[in-house]
PDB file of C-alpha atoms in Angstrom:
ATOM      1  CA  MET A   1     102.741 133.379  55.383  1.00  0.00           C
ATOM      2  CA  ASP A   2     102.390 129.853  53.805  1.00  0.00           C
ATOM      3  CA  VAL A   3     101.869 128.494  57.226  1.00  0.00           C
ATOM      4  CA  SER A   4      99.100 130.049  57.083  1.00  0.00           C
ATOM      5  CA  ILE A   5      96.878 129.549  54.651  1.00  0.00           C
ATOM      6  CA  TRP A   6      98.122 125.960  54.707  1.00  0.00           C
ATOM      7  CA  LEU A   7      96.433 125.990  58.209  1.00  0.00           C
ATOM      8  CA  TRP A   8      93.623 127.711  56.704  1.00  0.00           C
ATOM      9  CA  LEU A   9      93.405 125.020  53.316  1.00  0.00           C
ATOM     10  CA  LEU A  10      93.367 122.369  55.798  1.00  0.00           C
ATOM     11  CA  LEU A  11      90.987 123.516  57.966  1.00  0.00           C
ATOM     12  CA  ALA A  12      88.454 124.003  55.194  1.00  0.00           C
ATOM     13  CA  VAL A  13      89.157 120.443  53.698  1.00  0.00           C
ATOM     14  CA  ILE A  14      88.794 118.621  57.578  1.00  0.00           C
ATOM     15  CA  ILE A  15      84.482 120.997  56.965  1.00  0.00           C
ATOM     16  CA  PHE A  16      84.049 119.748  53.741  1.00  0.00           C
ATOM     17  CA  TRP A  17      84.878 116.718  54.840  1.00  0.00           C
ATOM     18  CA  LEU A  18      82.832 116.609  57.909  1.00  0.00           C
ATOM     19  CA  VAL A  19      79.637 118.620  55.952  1.00  0.00           C
ATOM     20  CA  GLY A  20      79.482 115.950  52.958  1.00  0.00           C
ATOM     21  CA  LEU A  21      79.581 113.100  55.572  1.00  0.00           C
ATOM     22  CA  TYR A  22      76.702 114.413  57.691  1.00  0.00           C
ATOM     23  CA  ASN A  23      74.873 115.060  54.069  1.00  0.00           C
ATOM     24  CA  ARG A  24      75.636 111.568  53.804  1.00  0.00           C
ATOM     25  CA  LEU A  25      74.274 110.126  56.742  1.00  0.00           C
ATOM     26  CA  MET A  26      71.177 112.549  56.335  1.00  0.00           C
ATOM     27  CA  ARG A  27      70.751 111.123  52.769  1.00  0.00           C
ATOM     28  CA  ILE A  28      70.470 107.566  54.168  1.00  0.00           C
ATOM     29  CA  ARG A  29      68.935 108.784  57.009  1.00  0.00           C
ATOM     30  CA  ILE A  30      66.336 109.978  55.471  1.00  0.00           C
ATOM     31  CA  ARG A  31      66.161 107.245  53.125  1.00  0.00           C
ATOM     32  CA  ALA A  32      65.927 104.352  56.498  1.00  0.00           C
ATOM     33  CA  MET A  33      62.830 107.073  58.093  1.00  0.00           C
ATOM     34  CA  GLU A  34      60.819 106.625  54.479  1.00  0.00           C
ATOM     35  CA  VAL A  35      61.573 102.978  53.838  1.00  0.00           C
ATOM     36  CA  LEU A  36      59.827 102.470  57.615  1.00  0.00           C
ATOM     37  CA  ALA A  37      57.395 104.073  56.897  1.00  0.00           C
ATOM     38  CA  ALA A  38      56.386 102.692  53.862  1.00  0.00           C
ATOM     39  CA  MET A  39      57.219  99.351  56.148  1.00  0.00           C
ATOM     40  CA  GLU A  40      54.860 100.927  58.656  1.00  0.00           C
ATOM     41  CA  ARG A  41      52.093 100.691  55.547  1.00  0.00           C
ATOM     42  CA  GLN A  42      51.820  97.220  54.406  1.00  0.00           C
ATOM     43  CA  VAL A  43      52.445  95.990  58.609  1.00  0.00           C
ATOM     44  CA  GLY A  44      48.907  98.259  59.026  1.00  0.00           C
ATOM     45  CA  LEU A  45      47.026  97.163  56.339  1.00  0.00           C
ATOM     46  CA  CYS A  46      48.486  93.780  57.855  1.00  0.00           C
ATOM     47  CA  LEU A  47      46.974  94.691  61.448  1.00  0.00           C
ATOM     48  CA  SER A  48      43.001  96.097  59.079  1.00  0.00           C
ATOM     49  CA  LEU A  49      42.915  92.730  58.036  1.00  0.00           C
ATOM     50  CA  LEU A  50      43.096  91.010  61.215  1.00  0.00           C
ATOM     51  CA  GLU A  51      40.430  93.394  62.558  1.00  0.00           C
ATOM     52  CA  SER A  52      37.763  93.288  59.837  1.00  0.00           C
ATOM     53  CA  TYR A  53      38.064  89.924  60.295  1.00  0.00           C
ATOM     54  CA  GLY A  54      37.673  90.015  63.971  1.00  0.00           C
ATOM     55  CA  ALA A  55      35.233  92.258  63.040  1.00  0.00           C
ATOM     56  CA  SER A  56      33.766  89.763  60.690  1.00  0.00           C
ATOM     57  CA  GLN A  57      33.066  87.758  64.191  1.00  0.00           C
ATOM     58  CA  ARG A  58      30.947  90.479  66.340  1.00  0.00           C
ATOM     59  CA  PRO A  59      27.963  89.053  66.937  1.00  0.00           C
ATOM     60  CA  ASN A  60      25.612  91.404  65.407  1.00  0.00           C
ATOM     61  CA  ASP A  61      21.750  93.616  66.993  1.00  0.00           C
ATOM     62  CA  ASN A  62      19.752  91.132  66.233  1.00  0.00           C
ATOM     63  CA  GLN A  63      21.257  88.506  67.836  1.00  0.00           C
ATOM     64  CA  ALA A  64      20.087  87.583  70.810  1.00  0.00           C
ATOM     65  CA  ASP A  65      23.499  87.361  73.053  1.00  0.00           C
ATOM     66  CA  ALA A  66      24.429  90.677  71.081  1.00  0.00           C
ATOM     67  CA  GLY A  67      28.039  89.879  74.288  1.00  0.00           C
ATOM     68  CA  ARG A  68      31.011  90.114  73.241  1.00  0.00           C
ATOM     69  CA  ILE A  69      31.768  86.548  71.852  1.00  0.00           C
ATOM     70  CA  GLU A  70      34.951  84.498  72.431  1.00  0.00           C
ATOM     71  CA  LEU A  71      37.484  83.879  69.996  1.00  0.00           C
ATOM     72  CA  PRO A  72      38.955  80.466  69.322  1.00  0.00           C
ATOM     73  CA  ASP A  73      42.091  79.764  71.794  1.00  0.00           C
ATOM     74  CA  GLY A  74      44.650  80.996  68.612  1.00  0.00           C
ATOM     75  CA  TRP A  75      42.972  83.682  67.477  1.00  0.00           C
ATOM     76  CA  ALA A  76      42.949  85.424  70.803  1.00  0.00           C
ATOM     77  CA  ARG A  77      46.841  84.118  70.848  1.00  0.00           C
ATOM     78  CA  LEU A  78      47.098  86.270  66.724  1.00  0.00           C
ATOM     79  CA  VAL A  79      45.695  89.246  67.893  1.00  0.00           C
ATOM     80  CA  GLN A  80      46.867  89.798  71.163  1.00  0.00           C
ATOM     81  CA  ALA A  81      49.694  89.936  69.058  1.00  0.00           C
ATOM     82  CA  ALA A  82      48.153  92.070  66.881  1.00  0.00           C
ATOM     83  CA  ARG A  83      47.597  94.875  69.547  1.00  0.00           C
ATOM     84  CA  LEU A  84      51.193  95.180  71.203  1.00  0.00           C
ATOM     85  CA  VAL A  85      52.367  95.295  67.356  1.00  0.00           C
ATOM     86  CA  GLU A  86      50.055  98.162  67.206  1.00  0.00           C
ATOM     87  CA  ALA A  87      50.697  99.465  70.212  1.00  0.00           C
ATOM     88  CA  ILE A  88      54.504  99.257  69.945  1.00  0.00           C
ATOM     89  CA  TRP A  89      54.315 100.498  65.371  1.00  0.00           C
ATOM     90  CA  GLY A  90      51.401 102.322  65.871  1.00  0.00           C
ATOM     91  CA  THR A  91      53.800 104.596  68.296  1.00  0.00           C
ATOM     92  CA  PRO A  92      54.752 108.244  66.652  1.00  0.00           C
ATOM     93  CA  ARG A  93      58.460 108.575  65.260  1.00  0.00           C
ATOM     94  CA  LYS A  94      60.181 110.376  67.881  1.00  0.00           C
ATOM     95  CA  ASN A  95      63.191 108.142  67.872  1.00  0.00           C
ATOM     96  CA  GLY A  96      62.224 106.143  64.643  1.00  0.00           C
ATOM     97  CA  LEU A  97      65.624 104.530  64.176  1.00  0.00           C
ATOM     98  CA  SER A  98      67.244 103.802  67.765  1.00  0.00           C
ATOM     99  CA  THR A  99      68.008 100.335  68.508  1.00  0.00           C
ATOM    100  CA  ASN A 100      65.225  99.930  71.340  1.00  0.00           C
ATOM    101  CA  VAL A 101      63.208 101.135  68.857  1.00  0.00           C
ATOM    102  CA  GLN A 102      64.160  98.970  66.077  1.00  0.00           C
ATOM    103  CA  LEU A 103      65.071  96.112  68.104  1.00  0.00           C
ATOM    104  CA  LYS A 104      60.966  95.630  69.964  1.00  0.00           C
ATOM    105  CA  ARG A 105      59.692  96.074  66.433  1.00  0.00           C
ATOM    106  CA  SER A 106      61.891  93.093  65.085  1.00  0.00           C
ATOM    107  CA  GLU A 107      60.342  91.083  68.094  1.00  0.00           C
ATOM    108  CA  SER A 108      56.256  92.192  67.894  1.00  0.00           C
ATOM    109  CA  TRP A 109      57.476  92.066  64.018  1.00  0.00           C
ATOM    110  CA  THR A 110      58.468  88.911  64.562  1.00  0.00           C
ATOM    111  CA  ALA A 111      55.664  87.693  66.657  1.00  0.00           C
ATOM    112  CA  LEU A 112      52.939  88.412  65.209  1.00  0.00           C
ATOM    113  CA  GLN A 113      54.194  86.177  62.030  1.00  0.00           C
ATOM    114  CA  LEU A 114      54.851  83.663  64.208  1.00  0.00           C
ATOM    115  CA  GLU A 115      51.058  82.623  65.890  1.00  0.00           C
ATOM    116  CA  TRP A 116      50.440  82.880  62.351  1.00  0.00           C
ATOM    117  CA  GLU A 117      51.982  80.377  61.442  1.00  0.00           C
ATOM    118  CA  ALA A 118      50.718  78.884  64.424  1.00  0.00           C
ATOM    119  CA  LEU A 119      47.551  79.320  63.579  1.00  0.00           C
ATOM    120  CA  ILE A 120      47.278  78.131  60.378  1.00  0.00           C
ATOM    121  CA  ALA A 121      49.455  75.021  61.030  1.00  0.00           C
ATOM    122  CA  THR A 122      46.404  74.315  63.412  1.00  0.00           C
ATOM    123  CA  PRO A 123      44.014  71.214  61.015  1.00  0.00           C
ATOM    124  CA  PRO A 124      41.231  72.014  60.191  1.00  0.00           C
ATOM    125  CA  ASP A 125      37.454  71.133  62.943  1.00  0.00           C
ATOM    126  CA  LEU A 126      33.599  69.876  62.559  1.00  0.00           C
ATOM    127  CA  ALA A 127      33.749  74.276  61.669  1.00  0.00           C
ATOM    128  CA  GLY A 128      36.388  74.126  58.586  1.00  0.00           C
ATOM    129  CA  ALA A 129      39.746  76.005  58.520  1.00  0.00           C
ATOM    130  CA  PRO A 130      40.907  77.623  61.345  1.00  0.00           C
ATOM    131  CA  VAL A 131      41.379  81.145  58.756  1.00  0.00           C
ATOM    132  CA  PRO A 132      39.611  81.587  55.623  1.00  0.00           C
ATOM    133  CA  ASP A 133      41.179  81.118  52.514  1.00  0.00           C
ATOM    134  CA  ALA A 134      40.585  84.575  50.964  1.00  0.00           C
ATOM    135  CA  MET A 135      41.615  86.148  53.963  1.00  0.00           C
ATOM    136  CA  ARG A 136      45.092  83.586  53.894  1.00  0.00           C
ATOM    137  CA  MET A 137      45.924  84.912  50.883  1.00  0.00           C
ATOM    138  CA  ASP A 138      45.323  88.749  51.883  1.00  0.00           C
ATOM    139  CA  TRP A 139      47.460  87.881  55.197  1.00  0.00           C
ATOM    140  CA  GLU A 140      50.091  86.423  52.104  1.00  0.00           C
ATOM    141  CA  SER A 141      49.900  89.591  49.893  1.00  0.00           C
ATOM    142  CA  HIS A 142      50.151  91.384  52.262  1.00  0.00           C
ATOM    143  CA  ARG A 143      53.747  89.867  54.496  1.00  0.00           C
ATOM    144  CA  GLN A 144      55.384  89.292  51.020  1.00  0.00           C
ATOM    145  CA  LYS A 145      55.716  93.199  49.912  1.00  0.00           C
ATOM    146  CA  ALA A 146      55.733  93.232  54.092  1.00  0.00           C
ATOM    147  CA  LYS A 147      59.521  90.977  53.244  1.00  0.00           C
ATOM    148  CA  SER A 148      60.582  92.938  50.451  1.00  0.00           C
ATOM    149  CA  ILE A 149      60.068  96.702  52.804  1.00  0.00           C
ATOM    150  CA  GLN A 150      61.220  94.651  55.700  1.00  0.00           C
ATOM    151  CA  ASP A 151      64.592  93.237  53.155  1.00  0.00           C
ATOM    152  CA  ALA A 152      65.411  97.315  51.780  1.00  0.00           C
ATOM    153  CA  LEU A 153      65.028  98.577  54.643  1.00  0.00           C
ATOM    154  CA  ASN A 154      68.235  96.297  56.130  1.00  0.00           C
ATOM    155  CA  ALA A 155      69.961  96.852  53.082  1.00  0.00           C
ATOM    156  CA  ILE A 156      69.645 100.877  53.366  1.00  0.00           C
ATOM    157  CA  LEU A 157      70.155 100.161  57.499  1.00  0.00           C
ATOM    158  CA  ASP A 158      72.862  97.987  56.478  1.00  0.00           C
ATOM    159  CA  SER A 159      74.849 101.112  54.424  1.00  0.00           C
ATOM    160  CA  TYR A 160      73.770 104.114  57.430  1.00  0.00           C
ATOM    161  CA  ASN A 161      75.541 101.057  60.115  1.00  0.00           C
ATOM    162  CA  GLU A 162      78.393 100.933  58.489  1.00  0.00           C
ATOM    163  CA  ALA A 163      78.629 104.918  56.637  1.00  0.00           C
ATOM    164  CA  VAL A 164      78.954 105.787  61.222  1.00  0.00           C
ATOM    165  CA  HIS A 165      81.548 102.829  61.248  1.00  0.00           C
ATOM    166  CA  GLU A 166      84.091 103.373  58.167  1.00  0.00           C
ATOM    167  CA  TYR A 167      87.519 104.477  59.972  1.00  0.00           C
ATOM    168  CA  PRO A 168      87.205 108.473  59.795  1.00  0.00           C
ATOM    169  CA  ALA A 169      83.818 109.183  60.351  1.00  0.00           C
ATOM    170  CA  ARG A 170      83.189 107.162  63.504  1.00  0.00           C
ATOM    171  CA  TRP A 171      85.468 109.804  64.865  1.00  0.00           C
ATOM    172  CA  VAL A 172      83.033 112.679  65.111  1.00  0.00           C
ATOM    173  CA  ALA A 173      79.341 110.165  63.929  1.00  0.00           C
ATOM    174  CA  THR A 174      78.253 110.200  67.254  1.00  0.00           C
ATOM    175  CA  LEU A 175      79.128 113.350  68.068  1.00  0.00           C
ATOM    176  CA  MET A 176      76.796 114.344  65.072  1.00  0.00           C
ATOM    177  CA  GLY A 177      74.129 112.216  67.156  1.00  0.00           C
ATOM    178  CA  PHE A 178      74.785 109.079  64.825  1.00  0.00           C
ATOM    179  CA  GLU A 179      74.583 106.107  66.473  1.00  0.00           C
ATOM    180  CA  PRO A 180      74.223 102.616  65.024  1.00  0.00           C
ATOM    181  CA  THR A 181      70.977 101.386  64.717  1.00  0.00           C
ATOM    182  CA  ALA A 182      69.197  97.815  64.702  1.00  0.00           C
ATOM    183  CA  LYS A 183      67.747  95.041  61.906  1.00  0.00           C
ATOM    184  CA  ILE A 184      64.343  94.647  61.968  1.00  0.00           C
TER     185      ILE A 184
END
């Protein structure tokens, strides 16, 4: 009879540990999804800034040439990178923290920032600077906010990955559906 009590106590401890582990991993994962949503909003603000500039560059109906105008080469690459970011970041987050999706987000966001840096590094020509000063300041403001959110997200993802890889947890975390993820 003493053996059965100890077995039931051991089983209860294991079940409580599993429930606690599951709850801990879910809390970290939910927090990461909340911060990811904030990051998506900030990336959306950057994209809307580019879109508003593109709208201001379209010809009016009053103009003789109501066709599509060609953007300078640097702007065309930036718009293309922005469309890629919009396609990747704008899709529903069914597998929001999967490694493949996170890597695509990271690559597209980095490519957009590199195109922006290349554009603002372009020397001014007779028409002026390639980027209006007001837009540059707005972009930097949005980018700094996105960077701070990105740093917070990466810290949360580090703690999530550590929790998944901890010694006893790694035995059952994958069975519970928790996989390590990539940072942005």
